Amino acid sequence: METKEKYVPGLEGVIAAETSISFLDVEKEQIIIQGYDLIELSKSKDYAEIVYLLLEGSLPTAAEKAKVEEILKHNYDVPANVMDVLRLLPKQTHPMDGMRTGLSVLAGYDDVIEDRTLSANKKRAYQLLGQLPTITVNSHRVINGQEPVYPLQDLSYSANFLYMITGEKPSELEVEIFDRLLLLYSEHEMPNSTFAARVIASTNSDIYGALTGAIASLKGNLHGGANEAVMYMLNEVKTVAEFEELLLKKLQKKEKIMGFGHRVYMKKMDPRALITKEALRQLCEKDGDYLLLEICEAGEKIMEKEKGLYPNLDYYAAPVYWKLGIPIPLYTPIFFSARTAGLAAHVIEQHENNRLFRPRVNYTGERHV
Ligand SMILES: CC(=O)SCCNC(=O)CCNC(=O)[C@H](O)C(C)(C)COP(=O)(O)OP(=O)(O)OC[C@H]1O[C@@H](n2cnc3c(N)ncnc32)[C@H](O)[C@@H]1OP(=O)(O)O
Ligand SMILES: O=C([O-])CC(=O)C(=O)O
């Protein structure tokens, strides 16, 4: 008989790493990033500043912030072969799969790919953050037979990202809201995708492989894929009453409602969702159409009453993306692009202080020997 060790399904509550990058303080409703609360930072800082915080460990001065923005822009170029590879993919390929393929192509262009030093890894992180908006947007465009779109240097990082998605120069409010979403998505402690990236990095594999694995993880609808699923669900209805009916039917059939629940915040609202809800309200005020907000709020009430469950970030992020005119298949790729900041920080931390991940099992099969 095998001896059985304590096994926790889904590794719930299990400590998988020691990190100085981030920590979810559920009690205080804080998302601690390098010592600061991301929720507080979202009120006064932008995505580029959080990129700096994640990769350099401190908040940037004005000059350092300008330097990061310059570095990101300096890294916008993506090898033309990436577009050629995307062109070869079947039209039904999801942009997350396109992105996974496109990002993985970049490994071959790294002349010092075996260099795991801190400076080489950081350089790669900035390079990838510069290139990802182009890969993200074109994973959707090129696969759909459209011509690639390229960045505009005279826009800020987030304004350019949104411009490439919609093809129109965005308003100040739109940029501010899109940037806030990137910031909120930038890092979140040890979700499945970060764990996947760290597991891969722990074999001494490179950041391209670790991020490629993280994309695969993030695609699933129990994780990043939920934001797309939320929007498809919202688009099934035209009124508050129809949404209430749809949710009750789904619950009766024991279906999971996308955008609700969270392994860490299961009995509380994700603090990031409050901010995206506010962003939705701002966009409703702007166009005078409150229907999506009313529908979402009704859903929130039903889920609290019926299941004691609360929205996670993806629930309100989806209608915000919709109001910004972003195609649904890009919702999860944008999440990944934003999360690359946090993922890169984790891969670097893993490489800097590495021990191979290699857990054991409780064997439940038969023994014939
Ligand atoms: C940015 C992000 O990645 S946030 C997560 C995005 N994912 C989603 O929104 C998908 C919907 N949510 C879920 O599936 C879950 O809440 C998860 C995957 C996020 C967390 O899952 P876990 O911690 O493994 O909890 P688990 O799935 O075991 O759920 C516990 C109980 O709550 C129920 N539950 C959890 N989430 C939901 C939901 N969204 N809808 C209905 N019931 C739910 C489960 O059915 C289960 O009930 P039971 O004990 O009666 O069987
Ligand atoms: O923390 C998690 O498990 C999922 C999540 O909200 C994120 O990755 O932003």
Tab-separated table of C-alpha atoms and ligand atoms in Angstrom:
chain	number	residue	atom	x	y	z
A	1	MET	CA	0.000	0.000	0.000
A	2	GLU	CA	1.298	3.470	-0.926
A	3	THR	CA	1.461	5.967	1.929
A	4	LYS	CA	-0.906	8.895	1.265
A	5	GLU	CA	0.263	12.453	1.863
A	6	LYS	CA	-2.210	15.322	2.310
A	7	TYR	CA	-3.535	16.265	-1.129
A	8	VAL	CA	-5.409	19.528	-1.793
A	9	PRO	CA	-7.375	19.458	-5.102
A	10	GLY	CA	-6.492	22.440	-7.259
A	11	LEU	CA	-3.710	23.223	-4.751
A	12	GLU	CA	-6.167	25.571	-3.006
A	13	GLY	CA	-4.357	27.560	-0.318
A	14	VAL	CA	-1.068	25.750	-0.967
A	15	ILE	CA	2.002	28.012	-0.897
A	16	ALA	CA	3.805	27.444	-4.212
A	17	ALA	CA	6.469	30.145	-4.038
A	18	GLU	CA	8.068	32.894	-2.030
A	19	THR	CA	7.821	36.132	-3.945
A	20	SER	CA	8.398	39.821	-3.397
A	21	ILE	CA	6.341	40.735	-6.461
A	22	SER	CA	2.758	40.592	-5.257
A	23	PHE	CA	0.283	39.352	-2.667
A	24	LEU	CA	-3.532	39.413	-2.429
A	25	ASP	CA	-4.490	40.780	0.981
A	26	VAL	CA	-8.133	39.694	0.892
A	27	GLU	CA	-8.960	41.020	4.350
A	28	LYS	CA	-7.772	44.544	3.534
A	29	GLU	CA	-8.996	44.265	-0.075
A	30	GLN	CA	-5.546	45.200	-1.292
A	31	ILE	CA	-3.505	43.848	-4.185
A	32	ILE	CA	0.030	44.416	-2.984
A	33	ILE	CA	2.515	44.961	-5.806
A	34	GLN	CA	6.112	45.520	-4.742
A	35	GLY	CA	4.798	47.029	-1.478
A	36	TYR	CA	2.051	49.234	-2.977
A	37	ASP	CA	-1.685	48.619	-3.362
A	38	LEU	CA	-2.600	48.271	-7.045
A	39	ILE	CA	-6.119	49.510	-6.322
A	40	GLU	CA	-4.748	52.755	-4.840
A	41	LEU	CA	-2.172	53.057	-7.605
A	42	SER	CA	-4.932	52.786	-10.221
A	43	LYS	CA	-6.243	56.168	-9.051
A	44	SER	CA	-3.101	58.103	-9.915
A	45	LYS	CA	-0.677	55.939	-11.904
A	46	ASP	CA	-0.734	54.528	-15.398
A	47	TYR	CA	0.233	51.195	-16.948
A	48	ALA	CA	3.774	52.280	-17.915
A	49	GLU	CA	4.472	53.182	-14.283
A	50	ILE	CA	3.255	49.757	-13.126
A	51	VAL	CA	5.474	48.101	-15.739
A	52	TYR	CA	8.424	49.951	-14.195
A	53	LEU	CA	7.298	49.052	-10.672
A	54	LEU	CA	7.031	45.373	-11.572
A	55	LEU	CA	10.333	45.143	-13.396
A	56	GLU	CA	12.466	47.572	-11.402
A	57	GLY	CA	10.897	47.192	-7.930
A	58	SER	CA	10.125	50.884	-7.299
A	59	LEU	CA	7.806	53.572	-8.653
A	60	PRO	CA	9.457	55.623	-11.388
A	61	THR	CA	10.356	59.287	-11.207
A	62	ALA	CA	9.003	61.417	-14.062
A	63	ALA	CA	12.283	60.958	-15.946
A	64	GLU	CA	12.268	57.175	-15.383
A	65	LYS	CA	8.661	56.991	-16.566
A	66	ALA	CA	9.528	58.881	-19.739
A	67	LYS	CA	12.438	56.475	-20.258
A	68	VAL	CA	10.174	53.391	-19.929
A	69	GLU	CA	7.732	54.824	-22.444
A	70	GLU	CA	10.617	55.461	-24.801
A	71	ILE	CA	11.995	51.936	-24.325
A	72	LEU	CA	8.580	50.392	-25.022
A	73	LYS	CA	8.217	52.425	-28.226
A	74	HIS	CA	11.784	51.634	-29.227
A	75	ASN	CA	10.799	47.938	-29.072
A	76	TYR	CA	7.615	48.168	-31.170
A	77	ASP	CA	9.116	46.402	-34.212
A	78	VAL	CA	8.075	42.786	-34.758
A	79	PRO	CA	9.964	40.600	-37.287
A	80	ALA	CA	8.005	40.433	-40.577
A	81	ASN	CA	8.114	36.624	-40.383
A	82	VAL	CA	5.739	36.737	-37.416
A	83	MET	CA	3.071	38.198	-39.719
A	84	ASP	CA	3.899	35.571	-42.361
A	85	VAL	CA	3.395	32.818	-39.788
A	86	LEU	CA	0.057	34.351	-38.695
A	87	ARG	CA	-1.033	34.475	-42.354
A	88	LEU	CA	-0.537	30.699	-42.598
A	89	LEU	CA	-2.971	29.960	-39.756
A	90	PRO	CA	-6.504	28.767	-40.526
A	91	LYS	CA	-9.147	31.530	-40.304
A	92	GLN	CA	-10.933	29.915	-37.359
A	93	THR	CA	-7.767	30.139	-35.204
A	94	HIS	CA	-8.551	32.032	-32.005
A	95	PRO	CA	-6.311	35.098	-31.543
A	96	MET	CA	-5.027	33.567	-28.271
A	97	ASP	CA	-3.682	30.662	-30.336
A	98	GLY	CA	-2.390	33.086	-32.941
A	99	MET	CA	-0.654	35.026	-30.220
A	100	ARG	CA	0.794	31.863	-28.671
A	101	THR	CA	2.237	31.000	-32.085
A	102	GLY	CA	3.422	34.561	-32.833
A	103	LEU	CA	5.130	34.997	-29.492
A	104	SER	CA	6.848	31.657	-29.773
A	105	VAL	CA	8.350	32.678	-33.147
A	106	LEU	CA	10.237	35.490	-31.372
A	107	ALA	CA	12.471	32.969	-29.567
A	108	GLY	CA	14.339	32.261	-32.791
A	109	TYR	CA	15.267	35.939	-33.154
A	110	ASP	CA	16.969	36.130	-29.766
A	111	ASP	CA	20.712	35.882	-30.415
A	112	VAL	CA	21.491	35.390	-26.734
A	113	ILE	CA	18.567	33.140	-25.867
A	114	GLU	CA	20.619	31.077	-23.401
A	115	ASP	CA	21.516	34.188	-21.386
A	116	ARG	CA	19.432	34.074	-18.160
A	117	THR	CA	21.121	37.021	-16.449
A	118	LEU	CA	18.952	39.671	-14.867
A	119	SER	CA	19.903	42.314	-17.424
A	120	ALA	CA	19.228	40.022	-20.401
A	121	ASN	CA	15.877	38.933	-18.952
A	122	LYS	CA	14.790	42.518	-18.232
A	123	LYS	CA	15.777	43.593	-21.726
A	124	ARG	CA	13.597	40.794	-23.113
A	125	ALA	CA	10.693	41.776	-20.854
A	126	TYR	CA	10.677	45.362	-22.193
A	127	GLN	CA	11.116	44.074	-25.727
A	128	LEU	CA	8.134	41.731	-25.396
A	129	LEU	CA	5.983	44.437	-23.798
A	130	GLY	CA	6.814	46.693	-26.748
A	131	GLN	CA	6.012	44.015	-29.310
A	132	LEU	CA	2.908	42.480	-27.755
A	133	PRO	CA	0.278	45.069	-28.781
A	134	THR	CA	1.282	44.532	-32.430
A	135	ILE	CA	1.180	40.743	-32.067
A	136	THR	CA	-2.116	40.904	-30.141
A	137	VAL	CA	-3.965	43.037	-32.649
A	138	ASN	CA	-2.566	41.283	-35.710
A	139	SER	CA	-3.348	37.845	-34.300
A	140	HIS	CA	-6.939	38.941	-34.930
A	141	ARG	CA	-6.497	40.998	-38.108
A	142	VAL	CA	-4.051	38.897	-40.107
A	143	ILE	CA	-5.737	35.587	-39.301
A	144	ASN	CA	-8.948	37.172	-40.619
A	145	GLY	CA	-7.249	38.038	-43.915
A	146	GLN	CA	-6.784	41.752	-43.152
A	147	GLU	CA	-3.554	43.670	-43.678
A	148	PRO	CA	-1.371	44.014	-40.572
A	149	VAL	CA	-1.601	47.234	-38.587
A	150	TYR	CA	1.516	48.869	-37.133
A	151	PRO	CA	2.064	51.183	-34.150
A	152	LEU	CA	1.956	54.972	-34.267
A	153	GLN	CA	4.984	56.403	-32.467
A	154	ASP	CA	3.322	59.735	-31.659
A	155	LEU	CA	0.678	58.145	-29.386
A	156	SER	CA	1.183	56.909	-25.815
A	157	TYR	CA	1.559	53.139	-25.321
A	158	SER	CA	-2.101	52.629	-24.390
A	159	ALA	CA	-3.466	55.130	-26.935
A	160	ASN	CA	-1.511	53.358	-29.666
A	161	PHE	CA	-2.718	49.920	-28.495
A	162	LEU	CA	-6.339	51.055	-28.629
A	163	TYR	CA	-5.801	52.850	-31.925
A	164	MET	CA	-4.393	49.658	-33.483
A	165	ILE	CA	-7.433	47.711	-32.260
A	166	THR	CA	-10.174	50.072	-33.448
A	167	GLY	CA	-8.397	51.855	-36.306
A	168	GLU	CA	-9.449	55.219	-34.850
A	169	LYS	CA	-7.564	57.651	-32.661
A	170	PRO	CA	-9.235	57.248	-29.255
A	171	SER	CA	-10.557	60.052	-27.029
A	172	GLU	CA	-8.815	60.969	-23.769
A	173	LEU	CA	-11.489	59.191	-21.702
A	174	GLU	CA	-11.186	56.031	-23.806
A	175	VAL	CA	-7.396	55.973	-23.401
A	176	GLU	CA	-7.671	56.605	-19.668
A	177	ILE	CA	-10.126	53.729	-19.227
A	178	PHE	CA	-8.208	51.323	-21.487
A	179	ASP	CA	-4.966	52.140	-19.671
A	180	ARG	CA	-6.671	51.501	-16.316
A	181	LEU	CA	-7.759	48.070	-17.566
A	182	LEU	CA	-4.196	47.247	-18.615
A	183	LEU	CA	-3.028	48.354	-15.167
A	184	LEU	CA	-5.637	46.239	-13.362
A	185	TYR	CA	-4.759	43.206	-15.465
A	186	SER	CA	-0.983	43.701	-15.048
A	187	GLU	CA	-0.324	41.347	-12.095
A	188	HIS	CA	-2.266	39.205	-9.644
A	189	GLU	CA	0.001	37.050	-7.462
A	190	MET	CA	-0.182	33.318	-8.368
A	191	PRO	CA	-3.016	32.603	-10.807
A	192	ASN	CA	-2.838	29.482	-12.950
A	193	SER	CA	-1.014	31.247	-15.818
A	194	THR	CA	1.688	32.673	-13.526
A	195	PHE	CA	2.147	29.293	-11.893
A	196	ALA	CA	2.435	27.725	-15.368
A	197	ALA	CA	5.053	30.289	-16.390
A	198	ARG	CA	7.076	29.744	-13.214
A	199	VAL	CA	6.908	25.959	-13.559
A	200	ILE	CA	8.275	26.242	-17.103
A	201	ALA	CA	10.927	28.808	-16.129
A	202	SER	CA	12.050	26.519	-13.295
A	203	THR	CA	13.546	24.058	-15.784
A	204	ASN	CA	15.863	26.907	-16.887
A	205	SER	CA	13.704	27.277	-19.976
A	206	ASP	CA	13.484	30.760	-21.498
A	207	ILE	CA	10.902	33.517	-21.086
A	208	TYR	CA	9.402	32.845	-24.547
A	209	GLY	CA	8.518	29.291	-23.568
A	210	ALA	CA	7.265	30.338	-20.148
A	211	LEU	CA	4.989	33.007	-21.646
A	212	THR	CA	3.800	30.705	-24.410
A	213	GLY	CA	2.678	28.253	-21.736
A	214	ALA	CA	1.035	31.084	-19.820
A	215	ILE	CA	-0.992	32.067	-22.905
A	216	ALA	CA	-2.321	28.524	-23.150
A	217	SER	CA	-3.296	28.665	-19.486
A	218	LEU	CA	-4.920	32.068	-19.730
A	219	LYS	CA	-7.068	31.037	-22.691
A	220	GLY	CA	-9.287	28.750	-20.617
A	221	ASN	CA	-12.633	30.190	-19.519
A	222	LEU	CA	-12.035	29.351	-15.861
A	223	HIS	CA	-9.248	31.933	-16.115
A	224	GLY	CA	-8.687	34.710	-18.695
A	225	GLY	CA	-11.105	33.328	-21.273
A	226	ALA	CA	-13.977	34.295	-18.970
A	227	ASN	CA	-14.026	37.910	-20.217
A	228	GLU	CA	-14.970	36.806	-23.736
A	229	ALA	CA	-17.519	34.325	-22.378
A	230	VAL	CA	-19.139	37.104	-20.301
A	231	MET	CA	-19.649	39.263	-23.379
A	232	TYR	CA	-21.107	36.416	-25.439
A	233	MET	CA	-23.518	35.795	-22.539
A	234	LEU	CA	-24.479	39.486	-22.268
A	235	ASN	CA	-25.081	39.588	-26.018
A	236	GLU	CA	-27.635	36.783	-25.700
A	237	VAL	CA	-30.097	39.207	-24.073
A	238	LYS	CA	-31.670	42.558	-24.831
A	239	THR	CA	-33.277	43.457	-21.495
A	240	VAL	CA	-32.652	43.182	-17.762
A	241	ALA	CA	-35.560	40.730	-17.442
A	242	GLU	CA	-34.121	38.473	-20.163
A	243	PHE	CA	-30.732	38.425	-18.415
A	244	GLU	CA	-32.291	37.552	-15.066
A	245	GLU	CA	-34.194	34.712	-16.705
A	246	LEU	CA	-31.049	33.482	-18.491
A	247	LEU	CA	-29.015	33.432	-15.281
A	248	LEU	CA	-31.706	31.605	-13.321
A	249	LYS	CA	-31.976	28.990	-16.078
A	250	LYS	CA	-28.210	28.497	-16.154
A	251	LEU	CA	-28.076	28.159	-12.381
A	252	GLN	CA	-30.921	25.669	-12.443
A	253	LYS	CA	-28.908	23.602	-14.920
A	254	LYS	CA	-25.906	23.917	-12.526
A	255	GLU	CA	-23.933	25.852	-15.137
A	256	LYS	CA	-21.148	28.149	-14.034
A	257	ILE	CA	-21.780	31.818	-14.677
A	258	MET	CA	-18.746	33.392	-16.275
A	259	GLY	CA	-17.331	36.461	-14.529
A	260	PHE	CA	-18.386	35.308	-11.038
A	261	GLY	CA	-16.412	33.614	-8.316
A	262	HIS	CA	-12.703	33.560	-7.704
A	263	ARG	CA	-10.420	31.079	-5.979
A	264	VAL	CA	-9.094	33.763	-3.621
A	265	TYR	CA	-12.032	36.224	-3.390
A	266	MET	CA	-14.809	33.601	-3.455
A	267	LYS	CA	-17.008	35.347	-0.876
A	268	LYS	CA	-16.134	38.940	-1.774
A	269	MET	CA	-16.150	41.197	-4.791
A	270	ASP	CA	-12.830	41.335	-6.623
A	271	PRO	CA	-11.586	44.860	-5.748
A	272	ARG	CA	-10.641	45.362	-9.395
A	273	ALA	CA	-14.256	44.741	-10.463
A	274	LEU	CA	-15.412	47.810	-8.523
A	275	ILE	CA	-13.098	49.944	-10.608
A	276	THR	CA	-14.133	48.411	-13.935
A	277	LYS	CA	-17.783	48.832	-12.921
A	278	GLU	CA	-17.072	52.529	-12.399
A	279	ALA	CA	-15.386	52.668	-15.811
A	280	LEU	CA	-18.522	51.147	-17.349
A	281	ARG	CA	-20.611	53.822	-15.652
A	282	GLN	CA	-18.322	56.528	-17.102
A	283	LEU	CA	-18.738	55.106	-20.617
A	284	CYS	CA	-22.531	54.855	-20.155
A	285	GLU	CA	-22.628	58.488	-19.060
A	286	LYS	CA	-20.709	59.414	-22.162
A	287	ASP	CA	-23.025	57.733	-24.680
A	288	GLY	CA	-26.199	58.049	-22.585
A	289	ASP	CA	-26.915	54.298	-22.906
A	290	TYR	CA	-27.068	52.605	-19.480
A	291	LEU	CA	-28.522	49.257	-20.582
A	292	LEU	CA	-25.339	47.181	-20.217
A	293	LEU	CA	-24.706	48.583	-16.740
A	294	GLU	CA	-28.303	47.879	-15.685
A	295	ILE	CA	-28.099	44.330	-17.049
A	296	CYS	CA	-24.788	43.671	-15.276
A	297	GLU	CA	-26.027	45.112	-11.982
A	298	ALA	CA	-29.114	42.903	-12.148
A	299	GLY	CA	-26.839	39.898	-12.731
A	300	GLU	CA	-24.735	40.890	-9.751
A	301	LYS	CA	-27.833	40.950	-7.502
A	302	ILE	CA	-29.074	37.560	-8.703
A	303	MET	CA	-25.686	35.923	-8.186
A	304	GLU	CA	-25.371	37.323	-4.684
A	305	LYS	CA	-28.891	36.192	-3.754
A	306	GLU	CA	-28.825	32.765	-5.401
A	307	LYS	CA	-25.199	31.728	-4.905
A	308	GLY	CA	-23.500	34.224	-2.580
A	309	LEU	CA	-21.034	34.875	-5.414
A	310	TYR	CA	-19.534	38.180	-6.558
A	311	PRO	CA	-18.058	39.539	-9.789
A	312	ASN	CA	-14.416	39.040	-10.644
A	313	LEU	CA	-12.440	41.450	-12.834
A	314	ASP	CA	-13.674	39.876	-16.067
A	315	TYR	CA	-17.377	40.535	-15.408
A	316	TYR	CA	-17.253	44.313	-15.778
A	317	ALA	CA	-14.140	44.374	-17.987
A	318	ALA	CA	-16.123	42.677	-20.777
A	319	PRO	CA	-18.811	45.401	-21.190
A	320	VAL	CA	-16.123	48.075	-20.851
A	321	TYR	CA	-14.214	46.522	-23.769
A	322	TRP	CA	-17.488	46.309	-25.681
A	323	LYS	CA	-18.217	49.997	-25.157
A	324	LEU	CA	-14.677	50.806	-26.300
A	325	GLY	CA	-15.464	49.065	-29.602
A	326	ILE	CA	-13.039	46.175	-29.079
A	327	PRO	CA	-13.811	42.896	-30.944
A	328	ILE	CA	-14.693	40.139	-28.447
A	329	PRO	CA	-11.936	37.685	-29.565
A	330	LEU	CA	-9.367	40.269	-28.476
A	331	TYR	CA	-10.530	40.489	-24.853
A	332	THR	CA	-8.347	37.646	-23.554
A	333	PRO	CA	-5.335	38.512	-25.747
A	334	ILE	CA	-5.415	42.054	-24.299
A	335	PHE	CA	-5.491	40.523	-20.813
A	336	PHE	CA	-2.384	38.525	-21.685
A	337	SER	CA	-0.616	41.490	-23.200
A	338	ALA	CA	-1.191	43.505	-20.006
A	339	ARG	CA	-0.252	40.544	-17.771
A	340	THR	CA	3.077	40.145	-19.565
A	341	ALA	CA	4.459	42.772	-17.161
A	342	GLY	CA	3.686	40.607	-14.131
A	343	LEU	CA	4.555	37.339	-15.850
A	344	ALA	CA	7.951	38.645	-16.904
A	345	ALA	CA	8.635	39.771	-13.325
A	346	HIS	CA	7.775	36.249	-12.096
A	347	VAL	CA	9.932	34.502	-14.708
A	348	ILE	CA	12.840	36.782	-13.786
A	349	GLU	CA	12.325	36.115	-10.067
A	350	GLN	CA	12.207	32.367	-10.737
A	351	HIS	CA	15.425	32.479	-12.763
A	352	GLU	CA	17.140	34.590	-10.115
A	353	ASN	CA	16.396	32.141	-7.314
A	354	ASN	CA	15.529	28.874	-8.952
A	355	ARG	CA	14.613	25.431	-7.776
A	356	LEU	CA	12.966	22.998	-10.201
A	357	PHE	CA	9.235	22.438	-9.563
A	358	ARG	CA	8.742	18.705	-9.238
A	359	PRO	CA	5.908	17.640	-6.916
A	360	ARG	CA	4.773	14.077	-6.131
A	361	VAL	CA	1.423	12.262	-6.325
A	362	ASN	CA	-0.842	10.009	-4.313
A	363	TYR	CA	-1.095	6.949	-6.569
A	364	THR	CA	-4.699	5.729	-6.977
A	365	GLY	CA	-4.079	3.040	-9.602
A	366	GLU	CA	-3.683	-0.660	-9.057
A	367	ARG	CA	-0.436	-2.430	-8.214
A	368	HIS	CA	0.222	-5.658	-10.089
A	369	VAL	CA	3.749	-5.896	-8.776
B	1	LIG	C1	-9.298	37.043	-14.139
B	1	LIG	C2	-9.676	35.645	-13.755
B	1	LIG	O1	-9.097	34.714	-14.204
B	1	LIG	S1	-10.900	35.524	-12.627
B	1	LIG	C3	-11.675	33.973	-12.938
B	1	LIG	C4	-12.453	34.021	-14.209
B	1	LIG	N1	-13.248	32.792	-14.351
B	1	LIG	C5	-14.590	32.818	-14.313
B	1	LIG	O2	-15.232	33.847	-14.173
B	1	LIG	C6	-15.265	31.488	-14.497
B	1	LIG	C7	-16.403	31.292	-13.522
B	1	LIG	N2	-15.912	31.046	-12.190
B	1	LIG	C8	-15.463	29.815	-11.814
B	1	LIG	O3	-15.534	28.852	-12.563
B	1	LIG	C9	-14.869	29.669	-10.428
B	1	LIG	O4	-15.409	30.607	-9.547
B	1	LIG	C10	-13.326	29.786	-10.442
B	1	LIG	C11	-12.731	28.848	-11.495
B	1	LIG	C12	-12.908	31.203	-10.814
B	1	LIG	C13	-12.773	29.455	-9.066
B	1	LIG	O5	-12.985	28.117	-8.903
B	1	LIG	P1	-12.700	27.226	-7.601
B	1	LIG	O6	-11.989	27.994	-6.577
B	1	LIG	O7	-12.070	25.985	-8.086
B	1	LIG	O8	-14.134	26.960	-7.051
B	1	LIG	P2	-15.160	25.854	-7.574
B	1	LIG	O9	-15.264	25.885	-9.062
B	1	LIG	O10	-14.803	24.572	-6.933
B	1	LIG	O11	-16.493	26.429	-6.968
B	1	LIG	C14	-16.911	26.275	-5.608
B	1	LIG	C15	-18.443	26.245	-5.589
B	1	LIG	O12	-18.955	27.490	-6.069
B	1	LIG	C16	-19.680	27.288	-7.281
B	1	LIG	N3	-19.267	28.320	-8.237
B	1	LIG	C17	-18.053	28.905	-8.320
B	1	LIG	N4	-18.046	29.800	-9.308
B	1	LIG	C18	-19.285	29.767	-9.855
B	1	LIG	C19	-19.885	30.459	-10.909
B	1	LIG	N5	-19.188	31.358	-11.602
B	1	LIG	N6	-21.165	30.190	-11.214
B	1	LIG	C20	-21.861	29.289	-10.501
B	1	LIG	N7	-21.350	28.595	-9.489
B	1	LIG	C21	-20.071	28.824	-9.171
B	1	LIG	C22	-19.266	25.926	-7.812
B	1	LIG	O13	-20.247	25.351	-8.606
B	1	LIG	C23	-19.025	25.193	-6.516
B	1	LIG	O14	-20.266	24.829	-5.988
B	1	LIG	P3	-20.466	23.404	-5.279
B	1	LIG	O15	-19.557	23.429	-4.083
B	1	LIG	O16	-21.920	23.398	-4.950
B	1	LIG	O17	-20.067	22.380	-6.292
B	2	LIG	O1	-5.939	35.303	-9.495
B	2	LIG	C1	-6.498	34.467	-10.226
B	2	LIG	O2	-6.609	33.256	-9.944
B	2	LIG	C2	-7.111	34.885	-11.498
B	2	LIG	C3	-7.164	36.359	-11.661
B	2	LIG	O3	-8.010	37.038	-11.127
B	2	LIG	C4	-6.109	36.992	-12.462
B	2	LIG	O4	-5.217	36.298	-12.965
B	2	LIG	O5	-6.141	38.229	-12.607
